[in-house]
XYZ file of C-alpha atoms in Angstrom:
785
model
C -12.419 -72.639 35.234
C -14.493 -74.560 32.650
C -16.170 -72.977 29.668
C -19.243 -74.575 28.088
C -19.509 -74.447 24.317
C -22.862 -73.794 22.630
C -24.597 -76.677 20.903
C -24.323 -75.115 17.456
C -20.682 -74.189 17.786
C -18.688 -74.435 14.574
C -15.579 -75.535 16.449
C -15.169 -79.004 17.841
C -13.148 -79.954 20.830
C -10.152 -80.521 18.562
C -10.315 -76.878 17.523
C -11.289 -77.604 13.843
C -14.632 -77.014 12.050
C -17.064 -79.935 12.192
C -18.089 -81.907 9.086
C -21.636 -80.542 9.321
C -20.306 -76.982 9.368
C -18.042 -77.736 6.404
C -21.005 -79.068 4.423
C -23.067 -75.960 5.259
C -20.224 -73.736 4.145
C -19.935 -75.627 0.867
C -23.682 -75.336 0.232
C -23.754 -71.598 0.849
C -23.082 -69.498 -2.293
C -19.798 -67.641 -2.433
C -20.310 -63.893 -2.050
C -18.620 -61.704 -4.602
C -17.509 -58.167 -3.889
C -19.864 -55.448 -4.988
C -19.107 -53.643 -8.216
C -19.252 -50.241 -6.542
C -17.073 -50.013 -3.456
C -18.213 -47.249 -1.127
C -15.287 -45.647 0.616
C -15.063 -43.093 3.377
C -14.257 -40.484 0.761
C -17.571 -41.171 -1.006
C -19.480 -40.906 2.261
C -17.857 -37.601 3.171
C -18.362 -36.221 -0.333
C -22.050 -37.145 -0.299
C -22.514 -35.708 3.173
C -20.923 -32.467 2.024
C -23.142 -32.228 -1.043
C -26.411 -32.872 0.833
C -25.628 -30.913 3.953
C -28.183 -28.429 5.219
C -27.540 -24.763 4.818
C -26.961 -22.931 8.107
C -29.946 -21.153 9.508
C -29.675 -17.444 8.952
C -30.686 -15.333 11.876
C -33.121 -12.581 11.113
C -32.085 -8.995 11.543
C -33.758 -7.434 14.539
C -33.790 -3.729 15.100
C -34.731 -2.211 18.410
C -37.455 0.385 17.975
C -38.149 1.671 21.458
C -36.939 1.542 25.037
C -39.171 -1.361 25.955
C -37.651 -3.540 23.251
C -34.159 -2.503 24.415
C -34.935 -3.604 27.961
C -36.369 -6.834 26.671
C -33.239 -7.447 24.562
C -30.947 -6.707 27.517
C -32.960 -8.975 29.790
C -32.816 -11.807 27.246
C -29.049 -11.496 26.679
C -28.344 -11.334 30.401
C -30.426 -14.433 30.907
C -28.428 -16.231 28.232
C -25.124 -15.264 29.833
C -26.316 -16.191 33.296
C -27.561 -19.562 32.118
C -24.262 -20.235 30.384
C -22.308 -19.296 33.530
C -24.619 -21.383 35.661
C -23.689 -24.391 33.528
C -19.917 -23.625 33.590
C -18.790 -20.969 36.015
C -15.122 -21.530 35.072
C -15.666 -20.416 31.466
C -13.779 -17.141 31.705
C -14.355 -16.433 28.047
C -18.065 -16.296 28.821
C -17.384 -13.990 31.785
C -15.422 -11.627 29.515
C -18.145 -11.662 26.851
C -20.750 -10.942 29.535
C -18.724 -8.012 30.820
C -18.129 -6.701 27.317
C -21.862 -6.818 26.652
C -22.538 -4.652 29.720
C -19.822 -2.233 28.617
C -21.416 -2.006 25.190
C -24.655 -1.095 26.952
C -22.703 1.614 28.867
C -23.649 -0.002 32.130
C -20.254 0.093 33.913
C -21.764 -0.823 37.257
C -23.052 -4.119 35.932
C -19.754 -4.672 34.019
C -17.778 -4.211 37.261
C -20.149 -6.595 38.983
C -19.487 -9.205 36.304
C -15.703 -8.723 36.563
C -15.833 -8.948 40.354
C -17.910 -12.121 40.189
C -15.344 -13.588 37.760
C -12.507 -12.706 40.147
C -14.377 -14.348 42.981
C -14.302 -17.535 40.932
C -10.523 -17.281 40.302
C -8.655 -14.225 41.414
C -5.390 -15.514 39.853
C -6.677 -15.281 36.301
C -4.417 -12.677 34.680
C -6.531 -12.205 31.551
C -9.559 -11.152 33.658
C -7.452 -8.627 35.556
C -5.966 -7.194 32.351
C -9.350 -6.922 30.637
C -10.894 -5.371 33.774
C -8.150 -2.754 33.933
C -8.267 -2.007 30.216
C -12.030 -1.502 30.333
C -11.661 0.985 33.159
C -8.960 2.830 31.240
C -11.080 2.965 28.092
C -13.897 4.383 30.158
C -11.419 6.967 31.545
C -11.947 5.683 35.063
C -8.318 6.195 36.064
C -8.802 5.874 39.807
C -10.707 2.621 39.354
C -7.860 1.377 37.185
C -5.267 2.326 39.822
C -7.195 0.554 42.511
C -7.400 -2.555 40.329
C -3.665 -2.393 39.577
C -2.841 -2.147 43.268
C -5.114 -5.096 44.021
C -3.701 -7.193 41.155
C -0.017 -6.703 42.050
C -0.800 -7.371 45.697
C -2.564 -10.615 44.819
C -0.175 -11.635 41.989
C 3.193 -10.019 42.797
C 5.153 -12.496 40.621
C 3.321 -11.666 37.404
C 5.473 -9.160 35.533
C 2.728 -8.338 33.047
C 0.623 -6.636 35.714
C 3.602 -4.664 37.038
C 4.519 -3.506 33.516
C 0.915 -2.477 32.954
C 0.961 -0.552 36.238
C 4.190 1.227 35.293
C 2.945 2.045 31.806
C -0.276 3.549 33.106
C 1.436 5.748 35.658
C 4.134 6.919 33.232
C 1.533 7.719 30.567
C -0.139 9.905 33.183
C 3.256 11.632 33.798
C 3.200 10.492 37.423
C 6.956 9.921 37.749
C 6.899 9.607 41.524
C 4.255 6.911 41.359
C 6.274 5.026 38.719
C 9.360 5.118 40.918
C 7.309 3.867 43.872
C 5.881 1.033 41.752
C 9.373 -0.011 40.665
C 10.619 0.058 44.255
C 7.694 -2.074 45.379
C 8.349 -4.405 42.479
C 12.047 -4.770 43.302
C 11.154 -5.978 46.796
C 9.905 -9.176 45.184
C 13.339 -9.703 43.459
C 12.167 -9.785 39.859
C 14.264 -10.762 36.858
C 17.385 -9.191 35.369
C 15.512 -7.098 32.797
C 13.313 -5.380 35.417
C 16.382 -3.795 37.028
C 17.573 -2.563 33.641
C 14.137 -1.095 32.889
C 14.137 0.731 36.232
C 17.564 2.157 35.432
C 16.456 3.164 31.934
C 13.421 4.883 33.450
C 15.573 6.956 35.778
C 17.997 7.641 32.918
C 15.179 8.993 30.752
C 14.335 11.595 33.381
C 17.988 12.495 34.091
C 18.097 11.014 37.617
C 21.673 9.669 37.300
C 22.297 9.518 41.022
C 19.231 7.316 41.410
C 20.640 5.112 38.642
C 23.873 4.654 40.599
C 21.908 3.745 43.748
C 19.959 1.179 41.771
C 23.205 -0.214 40.302
C 24.585 -0.648 43.821
C 21.630 -2.886 44.683
C 21.676 -4.481 41.219
C 25.229 -5.830 41.504
C 24.403 -7.294 44.898
C 21.316 -9.121 43.651
C 23.029 -10.221 40.416
C 26.780 -10.506 41.138
C 27.764 -11.246 37.568
C 30.249 -9.738 35.138
C 27.447 -8.581 32.835
C 25.905 -6.504 35.633
C 29.181 -4.733 36.346
C 29.747 -4.141 32.633
C 26.299 -2.543 32.433
C 27.278 -0.186 35.265
C 30.610 0.600 33.606
C 28.887 1.350 30.287
C 26.498 3.677 32.119
C 29.423 5.545 33.667
C 31.108 5.792 30.261
C 28.096 7.757 29.051
C 27.109 9.778 32.138
C 30.137 9.582 34.413
C 33.845 10.357 34.329
C 37.082 8.347 34.214
C 37.302 8.145 37.990
C 33.863 6.594 38.291
C 34.607 4.122 35.502
C 37.898 3.073 37.069
C 36.276 2.664 40.471
C 33.483 0.533 38.986
C 35.945 -1.787 37.247
C 38.152 -2.017 40.298
C 35.222 -2.713 42.600
C 33.888 -5.262 40.110
C 37.124 -7.267 39.984
C 37.490 -7.232 43.764
C 33.908 -8.222 44.463
C 33.812 -10.929 41.787
C 37.116 -12.378 42.967
C 35.894 -12.398 46.599
C 32.594 -13.962 45.538
C 34.394 -16.706 43.593
C 36.656 -17.464 46.540
C 33.645 -17.601 48.829
C 31.862 -19.948 46.429
C 34.880 -22.238 46.112
C 35.739 -21.323 42.482
C 39.493 -21.054 43.238
C 39.391 -17.323 42.567
C 38.908 -17.723 38.779
C 37.284 -14.649 37.341
C 35.012 -14.274 34.345
C 37.151 -12.978 31.492
C 34.454 -10.576 30.276
C 35.093 -8.001 32.955
C 38.850 -7.918 32.373
C 38.442 -7.747 28.589
C 36.024 -4.848 28.959
C 38.382 -3.087 31.398
C 41.374 -3.559 29.092
C 39.465 -2.277 26.076
C 38.570 0.872 27.989
C 42.150 1.337 29.151
C 43.339 1.011 25.544
C 41.099 3.939 24.579
C 42.721 5.961 27.384
C 46.252 4.761 26.404
C 47.167 3.667 29.924
C 49.797 1.165 28.754
C 51.309 0.375 32.144
C 47.925 -0.304 33.685
C 47.048 -2.557 30.712
C 50.272 -4.518 31.229
C 49.376 -5.052 34.885
C 45.866 -6.186 33.953
C 47.236 -8.784 31.495
C 49.612 -10.114 34.116
C 46.827 -10.204 36.662
C 44.637 -12.088 34.157
C 47.204 -14.897 33.823
C 46.703 -15.818 37.461
C 42.984 -15.241 37.826
C 41.308 -16.378 34.571
C 40.259 -19.862 33.566
C 42.025 -21.637 30.722
C 39.300 -21.011 28.159
C 39.182 -17.296 28.936
C 42.959 -17.086 29.094
C 43.414 -18.360 25.518
C 41.235 -15.594 24.159
C 42.965 -13.003 26.298
C 46.413 -14.186 25.194
C 45.598 -13.539 21.551
C 44.498 -10.041 22.476
C 47.635 -9.622 24.553
C 49.834 -10.659 21.633
C 48.076 -8.137 19.423
C 48.551 -5.495 22.103
C 52.235 -6.309 22.390
C 52.700 -6.026 18.647
C 51.118 -2.587 18.758
C 52.319 -1.049 22.012
C 54.442 -3.438 24.026
C 57.836 -5.142 23.797
C 57.613 -6.712 20.387
C 60.878 -8.605 20.433
C 60.166 -10.948 23.278
C 56.558 -11.543 22.270
C 57.256 -12.151 18.589
C 60.156 -14.472 19.209
C 58.158 -16.693 21.516
C 55.016 -16.648 19.367
C 56.747 -17.201 16.055
C 58.965 -19.935 17.406
C 55.930 -21.761 18.705
C 54.128 -21.435 15.380
C 57.267 -22.487 13.483
C 57.549 -25.712 15.437
C 53.844 -26.386 14.952
C 54.010 -25.971 11.157
C 57.175 -28.049 10.865
C 55.462 -30.927 12.648
C 52.483 -30.665 10.301
C 54.730 -30.629 7.222
C 56.565 -33.706 8.371
C 53.294 -35.614 8.453
C 51.944 -34.096 5.190
C 54.553 -32.363 2.991
C 51.951 -31.784 0.201
C 49.821 -29.407 2.273
C 50.707 -26.225 0.393
C 48.483 -24.062 2.587
C 50.644 -25.111 5.532
C 53.779 -24.341 3.494
C 52.400 -20.860 2.841
C 51.789 -20.250 6.564
C 55.222 -21.694 7.374
C 56.892 -19.270 4.943
C 54.972 -16.401 6.561
C 56.374 -17.400 9.960
C 59.909 -17.655 8.585
C 59.684 -14.221 6.982
C 58.271 -12.617 10.134
C 60.768 -14.221 12.495
C 63.424 -11.631 13.436
C 66.166 -14.244 13.803
C 65.600 -15.725 10.347
C 68.527 -15.293 7.986
C 68.334 -15.023 4.224
C 69.774 -18.515 3.852
C 67.087 -20.013 6.075
C 64.284 -18.449 4.046
C 65.867 -19.574 0.776
C 66.153 -23.131 2.111
C 62.513 -23.041 3.149
C 61.509 -21.923 -0.373
C 63.648 -24.659 -1.936
C 62.040 -27.295 0.245
C 58.581 -26.052 -0.690
C 59.094 -25.986 -4.481
C 60.710 -29.431 -4.523
C 57.527 -31.065 -3.238
C 55.999 -31.512 -6.688
C 52.266 -32.362 -6.605
C 51.583 -36.053 -6.830
C 48.600 -35.649 -9.161
C 49.823 -34.791 -12.665
C 46.362 -34.461 -14.248
C 44.498 -32.104 -11.900
C 45.256 -28.449 -12.474
C 43.621 -27.414 -9.202
C 46.165 -29.477 -7.227
C 49.028 -27.635 -8.915
C 47.682 -24.123 -8.396
C 48.783 -23.614 -4.718
C 52.221 -24.991 -5.577
C 52.489 -22.552 -8.530
C 51.724 -19.656 -6.206
C 54.582 -20.712 -3.934
C 56.888 -20.626 -6.980
C 55.691 -17.127 -7.896
C 56.199 -15.994 -4.311
C 59.741 -17.356 -4.383
C 60.482 -15.581 -7.669
C 58.991 -12.332 -6.404
C 61.136 -12.553 -3.264
C 64.281 -13.105 -5.325
C 63.487 -10.123 -7.556
C 62.171 -7.591 -5.066
C 63.626 -8.468 -1.683
C 66.817 -10.293 -2.602
C 67.503 -8.228 -5.787
C 68.774 -11.357 -7.540
C 67.492 -10.908 -11.111
C 69.424 -13.803 -12.631
C 68.137 -16.202 -9.992
C 64.571 -15.025 -10.593
C 64.963 -15.598 -14.363
C 66.398 -19.054 -13.722
C 63.474 -19.899 -11.450
C 61.010 -18.843 -14.168
C 62.745 -21.091 -16.695
C 62.815 -24.020 -14.265
C 59.132 -23.570 -13.505
C 58.204 -23.626 -17.207
C 60.129 -26.870 -17.627
C 58.301 -28.545 -14.731
C 54.737 -27.687 -15.829
C 53.193 -30.415 -18.043
C 52.123 -28.125 -20.892
C 50.638 -30.958 -22.975
C 47.993 -31.514 -20.297
C 47.504 -27.989 -18.984
C 49.376 -24.763 -18.533
C 49.230 -21.657 -16.352
C 48.788 -18.438 -18.286
C 49.743 -16.428 -15.226
C 53.283 -17.925 -15.255
C 53.918 -16.982 -18.908
C 52.498 -13.490 -18.400
C 54.490 -12.940 -15.192
C 57.672 -14.065 -16.960
C 57.008 -11.658 -19.858
C 56.271 -8.794 -17.462
C 59.494 -9.632 -15.611
C 61.521 -9.253 -18.809
C 59.704 -6.005 -19.637
C 60.661 -4.641 -16.221
C 64.256 -5.532 -17.026
C 63.977 -3.578 -20.309
C 64.290 -6.606 -22.586
C 61.274 -6.364 -24.874
C 62.536 -8.951 -27.356
C 62.909 -11.527 -24.573
C 59.311 -10.883 -23.514
C 58.144 -11.374 -27.117
C 60.089 -14.611 -27.377
C 58.471 -15.888 -24.189
C 54.980 -15.058 -25.411
C 55.727 -16.466 -28.854
C 57.053 -19.659 -27.268
C 53.816 -20.019 -25.323
C 51.831 -19.751 -28.563
C 53.839 -22.600 -30.015
C 53.998 -24.854 -26.946
C 50.487 -24.406 -25.557
C 48.191 -21.932 -27.371
C 46.237 -20.095 -24.710
C 43.688 -17.358 -25.331
C 44.566 -15.416 -22.171
C 48.241 -15.269 -23.105
C 47.476 -14.249 -26.689
C 45.133 -11.472 -25.601
C 47.826 -10.176 -23.234
C 50.302 -10.279 -26.129
C 47.817 -8.395 -28.328
C 47.247 -5.691 -25.695
C 51.012 -5.313 -25.328
C 51.582 -4.861 -29.061
C 48.647 -2.460 -29.341
C 50.235 -0.280 -26.664
C 53.448 -0.371 -28.725
C 51.501 0.462 -31.940
C 52.874 -2.672 -33.624
C 49.732 -3.496 -35.570
C 51.400 -5.907 -37.997
C 52.368 -8.044 -35.023
C 48.860 -7.668 -33.676
C 47.475 -9.053 -36.919
C 49.836 -12.013 -36.778
C 48.781 -12.808 -33.222
C 45.110 -12.477 -34.108
C 45.634 -14.870 -36.998
C 47.143 -17.399 -34.596
C 44.370 -16.787 -32.076
C 41.625 -17.389 -34.628
C 43.483 -20.382 -36.020
C 43.596 -21.957 -32.553
C 40.141 -20.874 -31.381
C 38.100 -20.476 -34.545
C 34.876 -21.456 -32.766
C 34.884 -18.382 -30.490
C 32.920 -15.598 -32.135
C 34.319 -12.944 -29.794
C 37.816 -13.237 -31.241
C 36.506 -12.761 -34.787
C 34.636 -9.647 -33.680
C 37.661 -8.226 -31.874
C 39.826 -8.761 -34.955
C 37.276 -7.152 -37.250
C 36.753 -4.212 -34.882
C 40.515 -3.690 -34.725
C 40.735 -3.356 -38.489
C 37.683 -1.135 -38.549
C 39.173 1.154 -35.897
C 42.376 1.311 -37.920
C 40.325 2.495 -40.912
C 40.999 -0.600 -42.995
C 37.439 -1.510 -43.929
C 38.397 -4.009 -46.671
C 40.357 -6.082 -44.133
C 37.498 -5.873 -41.667
C 34.995 -7.019 -44.299
C 37.277 -9.842 -45.363
C 37.461 -11.036 -41.759
C 33.690 -10.975 -41.519
C 33.410 -12.963 -44.769
C 35.851 -15.571 -43.489
C 34.012 -15.822 -40.174
C 30.639 -16.316 -41.861
C 32.135 -19.074 -44.015
C 33.773 -20.749 -40.985
C 32.246 -24.166 -40.373
C 33.184 -24.361 -36.684
C 30.994 -21.392 -35.749
C 27.417 -22.045 -34.752
C 24.429 -20.356 -36.353
C 23.937 -18.210 -33.260
C 27.520 -16.965 -33.574
C 27.057 -16.231 -37.253
C 23.930 -14.254 -36.476
C 25.974 -12.058 -34.123
C 28.642 -11.650 -36.809
C 26.106 -10.758 -39.480
C 24.506 -8.092 -37.288
C 27.893 -6.475 -36.719
C 28.799 -6.850 -40.399
C 25.558 -5.206 -41.486
C 26.211 -2.304 -39.130
C 29.691 -1.895 -40.609
C 28.303 -1.840 -44.146
C 25.739 0.775 -43.180
C 28.415 2.958 -41.602
C 30.477 2.564 -44.785
C 27.437 3.566 -46.900
C 27.471 0.228 -48.728
C 23.750 -0.230 -48.706
C 23.462 -2.887 -51.399
C 25.958 -5.121 -49.567
C 24.075 -4.551 -46.313
C 20.837 -5.601 -48.001
C 22.476 -8.762 -49.326
C 23.868 -9.556 -45.882
C 20.404 -9.232 -44.429
C 19.171 -11.796 -46.921
C 21.933 -14.123 -45.712
C 20.884 -13.448 -42.123
C 17.315 -14.435 -42.957
C 18.524 -17.672 -44.512
C 20.708 -18.561 -41.508
C 17.848 -17.935 -39.100
C 15.637 -20.273 -41.168
C 13.440 -17.320 -42.100
C 12.684 -16.461 -38.515
C 9.596 -14.275 -38.443
C 11.183 -11.485 -36.391
C 14.202 -11.408 -38.663
C 12.005 -11.341 -41.760
C 10.024 -8.395 -40.412
C 13.217 -6.567 -39.478
C 14.499 -7.317 -42.966
C 11.446 -5.643 -44.454
C 11.849 -2.606 -42.204
C 15.578 -2.582 -42.952
C 14.790 -0.787 -46.196
C 13.955 2.308 -44.152
C 17.633 2.594 -43.222
C 18.698 2.703 -46.869
C 18.518 6.154 -48.477
C 17.443 6.797 -52.018
C 19.879 7.593 -54.822
C 18.849 11.226 -54.748
C 19.687 11.468 -51.046
C 23.051 9.818 -51.665
C 23.801 12.367 -54.416
C 22.832 15.238 -52.113
C 25.150 13.850 -49.449
C 27.995 13.640 -51.992
C 27.466 17.287 -52.927
C 27.429 18.235 -49.247
C 30.718 16.447 -48.711
C 32.197 18.327 -51.685
C 31.235 21.760 -50.409
C 31.682 21.072 -46.676
C 34.771 21.875 -44.624
C 34.146 18.813 -42.463
C 35.896 15.838 -44.114
C 33.366 13.373 -42.688
C 29.974 15.023 -42.143
C 27.180 13.087 -40.536
C 24.925 11.340 -43.046
C 21.388 12.233 -41.992
C 18.370 11.631 -44.200
C 14.616 11.425 -43.849
C 12.574 8.403 -44.813
C 11.569 8.869 -48.427
C 8.554 7.526 -50.251
C 10.880 5.345 -52.277
C 12.031 3.615 -49.079
C 8.450 3.144 -47.963
C 7.594 1.613 -51.328
C 10.495 -0.809 -51.042
C 9.312 -1.822 -47.585
C 5.825 -2.470 -48.929
C 7.235 -4.572 -51.776
C 9.286 -6.618 -49.337
C 6.242 -7.187 -47.181
C 4.148 -8.203 -50.178
C 6.799 -10.675 -51.338
C 7.111 -12.387 -47.939
C 3.309 -12.430 -47.546
C 2.988 -14.039 -50.973
C 5.637 -16.579 -50.049
C 3.797 -17.442 -46.837
C 0.598 -17.760 -48.841
C 2.224 -20.178 -51.300
C 3.491 -22.283 -48.402
C 0.051 -22.280 -46.789
C 1.406 -20.830 -43.526
C -1.632 -18.771 -42.528
C -0.372 -17.892 -39.042
C 2.829 -16.445 -40.495
C 0.769 -14.583 -43.042
C -1.393 -13.020 -40.308
C 1.665 -11.867 -38.347
C 3.172 -10.318 -41.451
C -0.078 -8.482 -42.213
C -0.168 -7.162 -38.654
C 3.439 -5.982 -39.013
C 2.536 -4.268 -42.297
C -0.417 -2.605 -40.587
C 1.849 -1.336 -37.819
C 4.246 0.008 -40.426
C 1.464 1.777 -42.289
C 0.062 3.278 -39.097
C 3.467 4.834 -38.433
C 4.696 5.739 -41.914
C 1.561 5.618 -44.083
C -1.795 7.352 -44.108
C -5.401 6.425 -43.429
C -5.873 4.983 -46.911
C -2.925 2.600 -46.711
C -3.899 1.538 -43.199
C -7.473 0.813 -44.272
C -6.197 -1.244 -47.216
C -4.134 -3.409 -44.929
C -6.979 -3.733 -42.442
C -9.277 -4.909 -45.247
C -6.803 -7.708 -45.984
C -6.769 -9.039 -42.417
C -8.464 -12.445 -42.170
C -11.529 -13.570 -40.292
C -11.735 -16.716 -38.229
C -14.443 -19.028 -39.559
C -15.642 -22.351 -38.226
C -15.640 -25.229 -40.710
C -17.226 -28.639 -40.308
C -15.188 -31.511 -41.729
C -16.568 -34.997 -42.208
C -14.199 -37.714 -41.039
C -13.716 -41.139 -42.640
C -15.740 -42.849 -39.914
C -18.717 -40.572 -40.524
C -18.101 -38.241 -37.578
C -18.036 -34.519 -38.024
C -15.316 -32.344 -36.610
C -15.383 -28.593 -36.213
C -12.232 -26.593 -36.577
C -11.356 -22.939 -37.018
C -9.370 -21.515 -39.894
C -8.439 -18.142 -41.326
C -10.454 -16.714 -44.219
C -8.450 -14.089 -46.117
C -10.282 -11.534 -48.252
C -7.435 -11.713 -50.813
C -8.023 -15.425 -51.299
C -11.775 -14.888 -51.780
C -11.179 -12.188 -54.406
C -8.571 -14.259 -56.181
C -10.866 -17.296 -56.301
C -13.731 -15.203 -57.641
C -11.461 -13.722 -60.313
C -10.259 -17.151 -61.391
C -13.858 -18.387 -61.651
C -14.792 -15.300 -63.674
C -11.878 -15.773 -66.083
C -12.636 -19.468 -66.440
C -16.331 -18.760 -67.181
C -15.413 -16.108 -69.747
C -12.981 -18.432 -71.525
C -15.535 -21.224 -71.490
C -18.267 -18.996 -72.940
C -15.977 -17.693 -75.711
C -15.211 -21.272 -76.762
C -18.961 -22.054 -77.046
C -19.601 -18.912 -79.114
C -16.811 -19.855 -81.522
C -18.284 -23.323 -81.997
C -21.793 -21.932 -82.681
C -20.448 -19.546 -85.322
C -18.778 -22.342 -87.200
C -21.931 -24.509 -87.272
C -24.228 -21.667 -88.353
C -21.972 -20.683 -91.255
C -23.963 -20.600 -94.619
C -23.896 -23.784 -96.674
C -22.845 -21.913 -99.792
C -19.656 -20.788 -98.178
C -19.049 -24.313 -97.021
C -19.564 -25.660 -100.584
C -17.279 -23.035 -102.046
C -14.680 -23.915 -99.458
C -15.094 -27.601 -100.269
C -14.856 -26.907 -104.013
C -11.764 -24.866 -103.641
C -10.173 -27.465 -101.444
C -11.012 -30.245 -103.972
C -9.644 -28.313 -106.942
C -6.380 -27.641 -105.157
C -4.559 -30.933 -105.489
C -1.447 -29.549 -103.924
C -3.321 -28.741 -100.685
C -4.759 -32.174 -99.862
C -2.819 -32.444 -96.725
C -3.958 -29.006 -95.480
C -7.554 -30.003 -96.164
C -7.259 -33.069 -93.981
C -5.724 -31.049 -91.136
C -8.517 -28.494 -91.360
C -11.109 -31.223 -91.095
C -9.420 -32.622 -88.029
C -9.324 -29.207 -86.379
C -12.962 -28.616 -87.248
C -13.904 -31.984 -85.771
C -11.967 -31.242 -82.568
C -13.509 -27.800 -82.166
C -17.000 -29.234 -82.473
C -16.335 -32.174 -80.156
C -16.368 -30.044 -76.966
C -19.752 -28.587 -77.907
C -21.290 -31.942 -78.777
C -20.472 -33.214 -75.287
C -23.023 -30.756 -73.879
C -25.689 -31.019 -76.668
C -27.157 -34.310 -75.435
C -30.780 -34.172 -74.352
C -31.120 -34.618 -70.570
C -34.639 -36.052 -71.015
C -33.512 -38.871 -73.283
C -33.481 -42.051 -71.248
C -31.528 -44.066 -73.870
C -28.383 -41.920 -73.713
C -25.433 -44.227 -73.277
C -22.780 -41.611 -72.650
C -22.325 -41.519 -68.838
C -20.262 -38.302 -68.958
C -23.165 -36.122 -70.043
C -24.851 -35.723 -66.663
C -21.641 -34.747 -64.807
C -20.799 -32.309 -67.585
C -24.202 -30.648 -67.322
C -23.840 -30.364 -63.593
C -20.419 -28.805 -64.106
C -21.858 -26.220 -66.516
C -24.749 -25.435 -64.213
C -22.289 -24.243 -61.573
C -21.201 -21.416 -63.866
C -24.666 -20.681 -65.310
C -25.911 -19.930 -61.824
């Protein structure tokens, strides 16, 4: 087939562009991409912005009957036109029917439903809606007729049958429900339908009917689950004879069915397990034994394995234990030995193997000891991982426990403990449990000194906090507090960075009533460089509480100052430090407490006091000092928080006057415009404190007053009478011994007048050469205003 090319084709017969086309392409200007690239996102965004608003339908209210008929006619026309276009739109059919129901025209609604069913009578949703509408309209007979029609047309749809049953049962028509179920069962429905029929009869106490249904049920569904359902029913509503007959009939029928189906007579293990479990509750041991033997020949391999484990458990409880245990344990022993030959470092397997050896009735003491020796001689290969050693350590402890408790060989158990401690690489890691168990072993033997030596050796070889705390608890029980102190010293020396040990030591001394020792421990802990600031904060809080309980209020106040320093003057701590003064009583209250102690029979009465005005004054002073400090640093936010805290304090412990004073000191937020270097202006907000405004005004007032007094002094000197000046000059000239004083007086007079002369220049004089006059006048005008 030949194809003719057009005359102006850009492709020659060789498949390349012609020279003429190349020249035209070169002459054409190269197109550049547009600066603004319109994407699909832009198009959609623009379409969304300029879309038309949906047309709102006007509200129409029907005023009279004629308008109602017109509305109904119009809506029916719309529905009919829609159905004429698509008669298979069942949603439209349902909306049409619902409209007629809303108009209370059931005849037309039925007509619509019937027309829809003529289109497709297998549509379940139409049937369900039709029936529900009749039920809502309380047309029960119409609903029954529809249900009968629907189940006759669609007998395989369970939803319609369930609806039929529900309607009849809600109307308390039990006979009709039973008839519906019987008609339903003729169509051989699913498994659940049979159970629902049985549950229905069970609800109304018709147990004989339930048994008749079960007889048909097991024929239609010849499975183990069906028979178990029947047996469970008889367990509730029957007797032992019925239950036994059900199980017996089940096994026979299932076995015959399997033989008929070519399954080699292998039963489902569920039925036998259920039968055996029931027989166990009745304690029919001989019958259970027969069932287990029967199961060996009739169950499949998978079911038989599960049943064998149950049989072994049964034998251990009720049967011949000797034969069963020997066979089972021997089998497990061989299995574990094979596993250990392939992997001797599997300590979980060693543990199971030792369990089998201990449980085996033919195991001698020598055999178990050999098994333990083999297990402990398989030292873990990894010498750096503590987790790899842990299972092996437990085998050692089990061996030692067996020697002590079962074998009653105390010397051997002690030797094993010593050997174990020699094997553990203590320089890398240790096991606190081994040391503690060894010490407890010696305590059980009544050798307390040996236990102390063991624990002391552990402190020297490998200091461990768990071991030391056990040692401490032991000595506390023995009331050996000097030893406890020595151990605590070693504990803190080894673990000085743990704040809990410092607190425990200090609390011990405090509980013993030795407050100086407790305070010394706190002082050492606070000075310890290995403790973090957070730990020292905890220590200081406890130390402060101890000082308060000891009524050392000055020391507590000093400690709080230290706490504030450690926390870098944390705002919360500073506020608490101010309020801390409330906890400190006045000297008068302390004296009253001392008198109460003198005249009281109680050696340690409770120190209770009310908050005095002196304490409130101290709190206010502390607040003022920290507020002043924040002001000097220029930390306005901190200053605001402190003022708010002071206000809260005054609202609780002050009166309306003190609260109003604090409120008057709270700042306002003002907006200030600042000119930048580049000429731009920037607005920012800052706090304006009334205290700062008053202080500035006072400084200006003092400065103005001092300035004015200087000017008045200068004017008085210049206006002094000439006669007095001449007399002063004459006296100064006649006194030859006071020449030097005269020169000093002149210098002072010249200096006092110099400040005034700076501001005496005439502002209107254009020939003034002193350039400092104008700025000085401007400076003075600020205060004259």
